[in-house]
DNA sequence: TAGGCATCTATTGAATACAGTATTCTTATA
DNA sequence: TATAAGAATACTGTATTCAATAGATGCCTA
């Protein structure tokens, strides 16, 4: 029988990186909040070295912005940033969806279908975290089916720039239903191997996402404004 | 009068990063060659720490690929990789050129013009290094005029993946002349504020570039093949 | 009381030390 | 002679230590 390849433990740097990345995407840190190596190292119970390296990577990816005299802070997105980001996403993601439709293969399609079913179940169970995970799974399978790793990597990077997607942002039933409907249209396009259909559906999905994020951002800035006077 | 921003001394990490990046782009290391922290640290006369961090960044950018048990090697591009890379560049760069045409402003256009004139002079002087620099300058000005920093950053990243662009690759007079002609067409499109013209010219430029690189890659692999038998 | 100077602290940048692991070379035995 | 075991080597991952610098605080003087 084939024995399972034993997986070596992830390096600390990798763990710290993942942890911080998800924390940032979950909105655990406030915009403009300064992150100190020591603080994080202490909090995670590791030395500064792996933290240093993780921070460097995150900064390179744009999830943290470097401060003038060393150190990093959480960048605060403005509407302009969101426009830039989505301009890029409009360019990349529909194209990738089209590629996926052209290259569609059974396993990938099945995986996407399963992801959508999972999302529906999560909607019923009100399991927000699992929903977001399933949604991410859908995207991963779609973009991996596109067959261009560098394209997928570019998408994943730019997607990471929108880090105030707390799970709550998409928490309402209506938004999620629309989201699922869009994904089903994408899947349908992929099934039919229609690049144009898949791309069109992806554009619709992006529009929904952008509007939701815009609203969340404005809400957020409105909330944060009073603090700014201090 | 505006005083000059005083520049603090570059950190060692930054210096090592720059040094390695230019070395990689200049083709100083061979594909599949393993880069050891200690080796580089000794060669540059610094400790492993800044080297580690620089290597990590380069790896994240795709200029180095991580090895299974730690360490990095110079990735060897295959034709497939080149196709992936140019698929992405075809998507991003013509679009960016179009944006630049739409947003065109005097200073940027002038800068692009100067860059082209510099290239012509370098062609006469046979100054390869300066030619490549001027060419890079042209691109930077163009993409910065597009007004979307994240788009420009994505382009710069994917461009970095083609690191075997030694200066020699574009060394022949004919290729460079064609290159300059394409750039002039792009500039013309930008001047006329015609997004479509600029994008079209950029596509032509990319086609030239890709073909040149493909030829160089095949040449390179043919050269390298005999070694592989040892 | 206000401004300048010195000191103290917090934090990063860099170097070194230590541990674990993979690879390679050597040696012994079948 | 070939193969396998064991030792030596090389390298990475992580921690710790040292150095430098910026910012803050408090004191002293005009």
Coordinates of C-alpha atoms (C1' of nucleotides) in Angstrom, one line a residue:
Chain A
X1 CA 0.0 0.0 0.0
X2 CA 1.2 3.5 -0.7
X3 CA 2.3 5.1 2.5
X4 CA 1.4 8.7 3.0
X5 CA 4.1 11.3 2.4
X6 CA 4.8 12.6 5.9
X7 CA 4.5 16.3 6.0
X8 CA 7.2 18.2 7.7
X9 CA 6.1 20.8 10.2
X10 CA 5.6 24.2 8.7
X11 CA 8.4 26.6 9.4
X12 CA 7.7 29.2 12.1
X13 CA 8.1 32.0 9.5
X14 CA 5.4 30.4 7.4
X15 CA 3.1 30.0 10.3
X16 CA 3.6 33.6 11.4
X17 CA 3.0 34.7 7.9
X18 CA -0.2 32.8 7.5
X19 CA -1.4 33.9 10.9
X20 CA -0.8 37.6 10.2
X21 CA -2.2 37.4 6.8
X22 CA -5.5 35.9 8.0
X23 CA -5.5 38.3 10.9
X24 CA -5.1 41.3 8.5
X25 CA -7.8 40.0 6.2
X26 CA -10.1 39.4 9.1
X27 CA -9.6 43.0 10.1
X28 CA -8.1 42.2 13.5
X29 CA -5.9 45.2 13.3
X30 CA -7.2 48.7 12.7
X31 CA -6.0 50.8 9.8
X32 CA -3.0 52.9 10.6
X33 CA -2.2 50.7 13.6
X34 CA 1.5 50.2 14.0
X35 CA 2.8 46.7 14.2
X36 CA 6.0 46.1 16.1
X37 CA 8.1 43.1 15.7
X38 CA 8.4 42.7 19.4
X39 CA 4.7 42.9 20.1
X40 CA 3.9 40.3 17.6
X41 CA 6.8 38.1 18.6
X42 CA 5.7 38.2 22.2
X43 CA 2.0 37.6 21.3
X44 CA 2.9 34.6 19.2
X45 CA 5.6 33.3 21.6
X46 CA 8.3 33.2 19.0
X47 CA 11.5 35.2 18.5
X48 CA 11.7 38.3 16.3
X49 CA 13.4 36.6 13.5
X50 CA 10.5 34.7 11.9
X51 CA 8.3 37.7 12.6
X52 CA 10.7 40.0 10.8
X53 CA 10.7 37.9 7.7
X54 CA 6.9 37.5 7.7
X55 CA 6.4 41.2 8.1
X56 CA 8.8 41.8 5.2
X57 CA 6.9 39.5 2.9
X58 CA 3.5 41.0 3.9
X59 CA 4.9 44.5 3.2
X60 CA 6.2 43.4 -0.2
X61 CA 2.7 42.1 -1.0
X62 CA 1.2 45.4 0.0
X63 CA -0.7 44.1 3.0
X64 CA 1.4 46.3 5.3
X65 CA 3.0 49.6 4.5
X66 CA 6.5 50.4 5.7
X67 CA 6.8 53.4 8.1
X68 CA 9.4 56.1 7.6
X69 CA 11.7 55.0 10.3
X70 CA 11.3 51.3 10.1
X71 CA 8.4 49.2 11.3
X72 CA 5.1 48.7 9.5
X73 CA 1.5 49.9 9.8
X74 CA -1.8 48.7 8.5
X75 CA -2.6 50.6 5.4
X76 CA -5.9 52.3 5.4
X77 CA -7.7 51.9 2.1
X78 CA -9.4 54.8 0.5
X79 CA -12.0 54.8 -2.2
X80 CA -9.3 55.5 -4.7
X81 CA -7.4 52.4 -3.7
X82 CA -10.6 50.3 -4.0
X83 CA -11.0 51.7 -7.5
X84 CA -7.5 50.8 -8.5
X85 CA -7.8 47.4 -7.0
X86 CA -11.0 46.6 -8.8
X87 CA -9.8 48.0 -12.1
X88 CA -7.1 45.4 -11.9
X89 CA -9.5 42.7 -10.8
X90 CA -11.9 43.5 -13.6
X91 CA -9.0 43.0 -15.9
X92 CA -7.7 39.7 -14.5
X93 CA -10.5 37.7 -13.0
X94 CA -13.0 37.7 -15.9
X95 CA -10.1 36.8 -18.2
X96 CA -9.1 33.9 -15.9
X97 CA -12.7 32.7 -15.7
X98 CA -12.8 32.6 -19.5
X99 CA -9.6 30.6 -19.5
X100 CA -11.0 28.2 -17.0
X101 CA -14.1 27.7 -19.2
X102 CA -11.9 26.9 -22.1
X103 CA -9.8 24.4 -20.1
X104 CA -12.6 23.0 -18.0
X105 CA -12.0 19.5 -16.7
X106 CA -14.3 17.3 -14.7
X107 CA -12.6 17.4 -11.4
X108 CA -12.4 21.1 -11.3
X109 CA -16.0 21.6 -12.2
X110 CA -17.1 19.1 -9.6
X111 CA -15.0 20.9 -7.0
X112 CA -16.6 24.2 -7.8
X113 CA -20.0 22.6 -7.6
X114 CA -19.2 21.1 -4.2
X115 CA -17.9 24.5 -3.0
X116 CA -21.2 26.1 -3.9
X117 CA -23.2 23.4 -2.2
X118 CA -21.1 23.9 0.9
X119 CA -21.8 27.6 0.8
X120 CA -25.5 27.0 0.6
X121 CA -25.3 24.8 3.6
X122 CA -23.3 27.4 5.5
X123 CA -25.9 30.0 4.7
X124 CA -28.5 27.8 6.3
X125 CA -26.2 27.1 9.3
X126 CA -25.2 30.7 9.5
X127 CA -21.6 29.6 9.7
X128 CA -19.8 32.7 8.4
X129 CA -16.3 31.4 8.7
X130 CA -17.0 28.2 6.8
X131 CA -18.9 30.3 4.2
X132 CA -15.9 32.5 3.5
X133 CA -13.6 29.4 3.3
X134 CA -15.9 27.7 0.8
X135 CA -16.1 30.9 -1.2
X136 CA -12.3 31.0 -1.3
X137 CA -12.3 27.4 -2.3
X138 CA -14.5 28.1 -5.2
X139 CA -12.2 30.9 -6.4
X140 CA -9.1 28.7 -6.0
X141 CA -10.5 25.9 -8.0
X142 CA -11.7 28.3 -10.7
X143 CA -8.5 30.1 -11.1
X144 CA -6.4 27.0 -10.9
X145 CA -8.4 25.6 -13.8
X146 CA -7.4 28.6 -15.8
X147 CA -4.0 26.9 -16.1
X148 CA -1.8 29.9 -15.7
X149 CA -0.1 29.9 -12.3
X150 CA 1.3 33.4 -12.6
X151 CA -2.1 34.8 -13.4
X152 CA -3.6 33.0 -10.4
X153 CA -0.8 34.3 -8.3
X154 CA -1.4 37.9 -9.5
X155 CA -5.1 37.6 -8.7
X156 CA -4.4 36.2 -5.2
X157 CA -2.0 39.0 -4.5
X158 CA -4.3 41.8 -5.5
X159 CA -7.2 40.2 -3.8
X160 CA -5.2 40.2 -0.6
X161 CA -5.0 44.0 -0.7
X162 CA -8.6 44.3 0.3
X163 CA -7.9 43.4 3.8
X164 CA -10.8 44.8 5.7
X165 CA -13.0 42.0 4.4
X166 CA -14.1 41.0 7.8
X167 CA -16.4 38.0 7.7
X168 CA -19.1 40.4 8.8
X169 CA -18.8 42.4 5.6
X170 CA -20.7 39.9 3.6
X171 CA -22.8 38.8 6.5
X172 CA -26.2 39.6 5.3
X173 CA -28.4 37.0 3.7
X174 CA -29.2 39.0 0.6
X175 CA -25.6 39.7 -0.4
X176 CA -24.6 36.1 0.0
X177 CA -27.5 34.9 -2.0
X178 CA -26.5 37.2 -4.8
X179 CA -23.0 36.0 -4.5
X180 CA -23.9 32.4 -4.8
X181 CA -26.2 33.1 -7.8
X182 CA -23.2 34.8 -9.5
X183 CA -21.0 31.9 -8.8
X184 CA -23.6 29.5 -10.2
X185 CA -23.6 31.5 -13.4
X186 CA -19.9 31.3 -13.5
X187 CA -20.0 27.6 -13.0
X188 CA -22.6 27.3 -15.7
X189 CA -20.4 29.2 -18.1
X190 CA -17.5 26.9 -17.3
X191 CA -19.7 23.9 -17.7
X192 CA -20.8 25.0 -21.2
X193 CA -17.1 25.9 -21.9
X194 CA -18.3 29.4 -22.8
X195 CA -15.5 31.8 -22.0
X196 CA -17.7 34.7 -22.7
X197 CA -20.5 33.6 -20.3
X198 CA -18.0 32.8 -17.6
X199 CA -16.3 36.1 -18.0
X200 CA -19.6 38.0 -18.0
X201 CA -20.7 36.3 -14.8
X202 CA -17.4 37.1 -13.2
X203 CA -17.8 40.7 -14.0
X204 CA -21.2 40.7 -12.4
X205 CA -19.8 39.1 -9.3
X206 CA -17.1 41.7 -9.1
X207 CA -19.6 44.5 -9.4
X208 CA -21.5 43.1 -6.5
X209 CA -18.4 42.6 -4.5
X210 CA -17.1 46.1 -5.2
X211 CA -20.4 47.7 -4.3
X212 CA -20.5 45.8 -1.0
X213 CA -17.0 46.7 -0.2
X214 CA -17.6 50.3 -1.1
X215 CA -20.5 50.5 1.3
X216 CA -18.5 48.8 4.0
X217 CA -15.6 51.2 3.5
X218 CA -17.8 54.2 3.7
X219 CA -19.5 52.9 6.7
X220 CA -16.1 52.2 8.2
X221 CA -14.7 55.6 7.5
X222 CA -17.8 57.2 9.0
X223 CA -17.3 55.2 12.1
X224 CA -13.7 56.0 12.3
X225 CA -14.0 59.7 11.6
X226 CA -14.7 60.9 15.1
X227 CA -11.4 59.3 16.3
X228 CA -9.5 61.2 13.8
X229 CA -10.1 64.5 15.6
X230 CA -8.0 63.4 18.6
Chain B
X1 CA 13.1 76.7 -2.7
X2 CA 12.2 73.1 -2.0
X3 CA 14.8 71.4 -0.1
X4 CA 15.9 68.0 -1.1
X5 CA 14.6 65.1 0.9
X6 CA 17.6 63.8 2.8
X7 CA 18.1 60.2 2.2
X8 CA 19.1 57.9 4.9
X9 CA 21.7 55.3 4.2
X10 CA 20.1 52.3 2.5
X11 CA 19.8 49.3 4.8
X12 CA 22.0 46.4 4.1
X13 CA 19.0 44.3 3.3
X14 CA 18.0 46.7 0.6
X15 CA 21.5 46.8 -0.8
X16 CA 21.8 43.1 -0.9
X17 CA 18.3 42.9 -2.5
X18 CA 19.2 45.4 -5.2
X19 CA 22.5 43.8 -5.9
X20 CA 21.0 40.3 -6.2
X21 CA 18.1 41.5 -8.3
X22 CA 20.3 43.2 -10.9
X23 CA 22.7 40.2 -10.8
X24 CA 19.8 37.9 -11.5
X25 CA 18.4 40.1 -14.3
X26 CA 21.8 40.4 -15.8
X27 CA 22.1 36.6 -15.9
X28 CA 25.1 36.4 -13.6
X29 CA 23.8 33.1 -12.1
X30 CA 22.9 30.1 -14.2
X31 CA 19.4 28.6 -14.1
X32 CA 19.1 25.8 -11.5
X33 CA 22.2 27.1 -9.8
X34 CA 21.7 26.9 -6.0
X35 CA 22.2 30.1 -4.0
X36 CA 23.4 29.6 -0.5
X37 CA 23.0 32.2 2.1
X38 CA 26.5 31.7 3.3
X39 CA 28.0 32.0 -0.1
X40 CA 26.3 35.2 -0.9
X41 CA 26.9 36.6 2.6
X42 CA 30.6 35.9 2.3
X43 CA 30.8 37.2 -1.2
X44 CA 29.2 40.5 -0.2
X45 CA 30.9 40.7 3.1
X46 CA 27.8 40.8 5.2
X47 CA 26.1 38.5 7.7
X48 CA 23.5 36.0 6.7
X49 CA 20.6 38.0 8.2
X50 CA 20.2 40.6 5.5
X51 CA 20.9 38.0 2.8
X52 CA 18.2 35.8 4.2
X53 CA 15.6 38.5 4.0
X54 CA 16.7 39.6 0.5
X55 CA 16.4 36.0 -0.7
X56 CA 13.0 35.7 0.8
X57 CA 11.8 38.8 -1.0
X58 CA 13.2 37.7 -4.3
X59 CA 11.6 34.3 -3.9
X60 CA 8.3 35.9 -3.2
X61 CA 8.7 37.9 -6.4
X62 CA 9.4 34.8 -8.4
X63 CA 13.0 35.6 -9.2
X64 CA 14.1 32.7 -7.1
X65 CA 12.4 29.4 -6.5
X66 CA 12.5 27.7 -3.1
X67 CA 14.1 24.3 -2.9
X68 CA 12.4 21.4 -1.1
X69 CA 14.7 21.4 1.9
X70 CA 15.3 25.1 2.2
X71 CA 17.5 27.3 0.2
X72 CA 16.8 28.8 -3.2
X73 CA 17.8 28.2 -6.8
X74 CA 17.6 30.2 -9.9
X75 CA 14.5 29.0 -11.7
X76 CA 15.0 27.9 -15.2
X77 CA 12.3 29.2 -17.5
X78 CA 10.7 26.9 -19.9
X79 CA 8.7 27.8 -23.0
X80 CA 5.5 27.2 -21.0
X81 CA 6.6 29.7 -18.4
X82 CA 7.2 32.2 -21.1
X83 CA 3.8 31.7 -22.5
X84 CA 2.2 32.1 -19.1
X85 CA 4.2 35.3 -18.5
X86 CA 3.4 36.8 -21.8
X87 CA -0.3 35.9 -21.5
X88 CA -0.3 38.0 -18.4
X89 CA 1.7 40.8 -20.0
X90 CA -0.6 40.9 -23.0
X91 CA -3.4 41.4 -20.6
X92 CA -1.9 44.1 -18.4
X93 CA 0.5 46.2 -20.5
X94 CA -1.7 47.1 -23.4
X95 CA -4.4 48.0 -21.0
X96 CA -2.0 50.1 -19.0
X97 CA -0.8 51.8 -22.2
X98 CA -4.4 52.6 -23.0
X99 CA -4.9 54.1 -19.6
X100 CA -1.8 56.2 -20.0
X101 CA -3.1 57.5 -23.3
X102 CA -6.3 58.6 -21.7
X103 CA -4.6 60.3 -18.8
X104 CA -1.7 61.7 -20.7
X105 CA 0.0 64.8 -19.3
X106 CA 2.8 66.9 -20.6
X107 CA 5.6 65.9 -18.3
X108 CA 5.1 62.2 -18.8
X109 CA 5.0 62.5 -22.6
X110 CA 8.1 64.6 -22.6
X111 CA 9.8 62.1 -20.4
X112 CA 8.9 59.3 -22.7
X113 CA 10.2 61.3 -25.6
X114 CA 13.5 61.9 -23.9
X115 CA 13.8 58.3 -23.1
X116 CA 13.5 57.3 -26.7
X117 CA 16.0 59.9 -27.8
X118 CA 18.4 58.5 -25.2
X119 CA 17.9 55.0 -26.5
X120 CA 18.8 56.2 -30.0
X121 CA 21.9 57.8 -28.8
X122 CA 22.8 54.7 -26.9
X123 CA 22.3 52.7 -30.1
X124 CA 24.8 54.9 -31.8
X125 CA 27.2 54.7 -28.9
X126 CA 26.7 50.9 -28.5
X127 CA 26.1 51.5 -24.9
X128 CA 24.1 48.5 -24.0
X129 CA 23.7 49.1 -20.3
X130 CA 22.4 52.6 -20.8
X131 CA 20.1 51.5 -23.5
X132 CA 18.4 49.0 -21.2
X133 CA 18.1 51.6 -18.5
X134 CA 16.6 54.1 -20.9
X135 CA 14.2 51.5 -22.1
X136 CA 13.2 50.8 -18.5
X137 CA 12.7 54.5 -18.0
X138 CA 10.3 54.6 -20.9
X139 CA 8.2 51.8 -19.4
X140 CA 8.2 53.4 -16.0
X141 CA 7.0 56.7 -17.2
X142 CA 4.4 55.1 -19.4
X143 CA 2.9 52.9 -16.7
X144 CA 3.1 55.6 -14.1
X145 CA 1.1 57.8 -16.3
X146 CA -1.6 55.1 -16.3
X147 CA -2.4 56.3 -12.8
X148 CA -3.0 52.9 -11.2
X149 CA -0.1 52.1 -8.9
X150 CA -1.2 48.5 -8.3
X151 CA -1.4 47.9 -12.0
X152 CA 2.1 49.3 -12.4
X153 CA 3.3 47.1 -9.5
X154 CA 1.7 44.0 -11.0
X155 CA 3.4 44.7 -14.3
X156 CA 6.7 45.3 -12.7
X157 CA 6.5 42.0 -10.8
X158 CA 5.6 39.9 -13.7
X159 CA 8.3 41.6 -15.8
X160 CA 10.8 40.6 -13.2
X161 CA 10.1 37.0 -13.8
X162 CA 11.9 37.1 -17.1
X163 CA 15.2 37.4 -15.6
X164 CA 17.4 36.0 -18.2
X165 CA 17.1 39.2 -20.2
X166 CA 20.8 39.7 -20.2
X167 CA 21.7 42.9 -21.8
X168 CA 23.1 40.8 -24.6
X169 CA 19.7 39.3 -25.4
X170 CA 18.6 42.5 -27.2
X171 CA 22.0 43.3 -28.3
X172 CA 21.5 43.2 -32.1
X173 CA 20.9 46.4 -33.9
X174 CA 17.8 45.1 -35.8
X175 CA 15.9 44.1 -32.7
X176 CA 16.6 47.4 -31.0
X177 CA 15.5 49.4 -33.9
X178 CA 12.2 47.5 -34.1
X179 CA 11.9 48.1 -30.3
X180 CA 12.4 51.8 -30.7
X181 CA 9.9 52.0 -33.5
X182 CA 7.3 50.2 -31.4
X183 CA 7.9 52.6 -28.6
X184 CA 7.5 55.5 -30.9
X185 CA 4.2 54.2 -32.0
X186 CA 3.2 53.9 -28.4
X187 CA 4.2 57.4 -27.7
X188 CA 2.3 58.6 -30.7
X189 CA -0.8 56.8 -29.5
X190 CA -0.4 58.5 -26.1
X191 CA 0.2 61.9 -27.7
X192 CA -3.0 61.5 -29.6
X193 CA -4.7 60.3 -26.5
X194 CA -5.8 57.3 -28.4
X195 CA -6.1 54.4 -26.0
X196 CA -6.6 51.9 -28.9
X197 CA -3.6 53.0 -30.8
X198 CA -1.4 52.9 -27.7
X199 CA -2.6 49.5 -26.8
X200 CA -2.2 48.2 -30.3
X201 CA 1.4 49.4 -30.4
X202 CA 2.1 47.9 -27.0
X203 CA 0.8 44.5 -28.3
X204 CA 3.2 44.8 -31.2
X205 CA 6.1 45.6 -28.9
X206 CA 5.2 42.6 -26.7
X207 CA 5.1 40.3 -29.7
X208 CA 8.6 41.4 -30.7
X209 CA 9.8 41.0 -27.1
X210 CA 8.3 37.6 -26.7
X211 CA 9.8 36.3 -30.0
X212 CA 13.2 37.6 -29.1
X213 CA 13.0 36.0 -25.7
X214 CA 11.8 32.7 -27.2
X215 CA 14.7 32.6 -29.6
X216 CA 17.1 33.5 -26.8
X217 CA 15.6 30.8 -24.6
X218 CA 15.8 28.1 -27.2
X219 CA 19.3 29.1 -28.0
X220 CA 20.1 29.0 -24.3
X221 CA 18.6 25.6 -23.7
X222 CA 20.4 24.3 -26.7
X223 CA 23.6 25.5 -25.3
X224 CA 22.8 24.2 -21.8
X225 CA 21.6 20.7 -23.0
X226 CA 25.1 19.1 -23.3
X227 CA 25.9 19.9 -19.7
X228 CA 22.7 18.2 -18.5
X229 CA 24.2 14.8 -19.4
X230 CA 26.8 15.0 -16.7
Chain C
dT1 C1' 7.6 80.4 31.5
dA2 C1' 9.7 78.9 27.3
dG3 C1' 13.3 77.0 24.9
dG4 C1' 17.3 74.1 24.6
dC5 C1' 20.0 70.2 26.0
dA6 C1' 20.9 65.8 27.9
dT7 C1' 19.4 61.4 29.1
dC8 C1' 16.5 57.4 28.8
dT9 C1' 13.6 54.2 26.5
dA10 C1' 11.7 51.7 22.8
dT11 C1' 12.5 49.6 18.5
dT12 C1' 14.7 48.3 14.5
dG13 C1' 19.0 46.5 11.9
dA14 C1' 22.6 43.3 11.9
dA15 C1' 25.6 39.7 13.6
dT16 C1' 26.5 35.6 15.9
dA17 C1' 25.4 31.4 18.2
dC18 C1' 23.0 27.1 18.4
dA19 C1' 20.3 23.1 16.9
dG20 C1' 18.4 20.1 13.6
dT21 C1' 18.6 17.8 9.2
dA22 C1' 20.1 16.4 4.6
dT23 C1' 23.9 15.0 1.9
dT24 C1' 28.2 13.1 1.0
dC25 C1' 32.2 10.7 1.8
dT26 C1' 34.5 7.0 3.9
dT27 C1' 35.1 2.5 5.6
dA28 C1' 34.0 -2.1 6.6
dT29 C1' 32.0 -6.3 5.3
dA30 C1' 29.8 -9.6 2.4
Chain D
dT1 C1' 33.9 -5.2 -6.0
dA2 C1' 29.6 -3.5 -4.5
dT3 C1' 26.7 -2.2 -0.9
dA4 C1' 25.4 -0.5 3.5
dA5 C1' 26.2 1.8 7.8
dG6 C1' 28.2 5.5 10.1
dA7 C1' 30.7 9.7 10.5
dA8 C1' 31.7 14.2 8.8
dT9 C1' 30.2 18.2 6.5
dA10 C1' 27.3 21.9 4.9
dC11 C1' 23.3 24.5 5.2
dT12 C1' 19.1 26.2 6.9
dG13 C1' 15.8 27.6 10.7
dT14 C1' 15.5 30.0 14.9
dA15 C1' 17.0 32.4 18.9
dT16 C1' 19.8 35.6 21.2
dT17 C1' 22.8 39.4 21.5
dC18 C1' 24.8 43.7 20.2
dA19 C1' 24.6 48.3 18.1
dA20 C1' 22.5 52.3 16.4
dT21 C1' 18.9 55.6 16.1
dA22 C1' 14.6 58.1 16.8
dG23 C1' 11.4 59.9 20.0
dA24 C1' 10.1 61.2 24.7
dT25 C1' 10.8 63.0 29.0
dG26 C1' 12.7 65.9 32.3
dC27 C1' 15.8 69.3 33.9
dC28 C1' 18.3 73.5 33.5
dT29 C1' 18.9 78.1 32.1
dA30 C1' 17.6 82.6 30.1

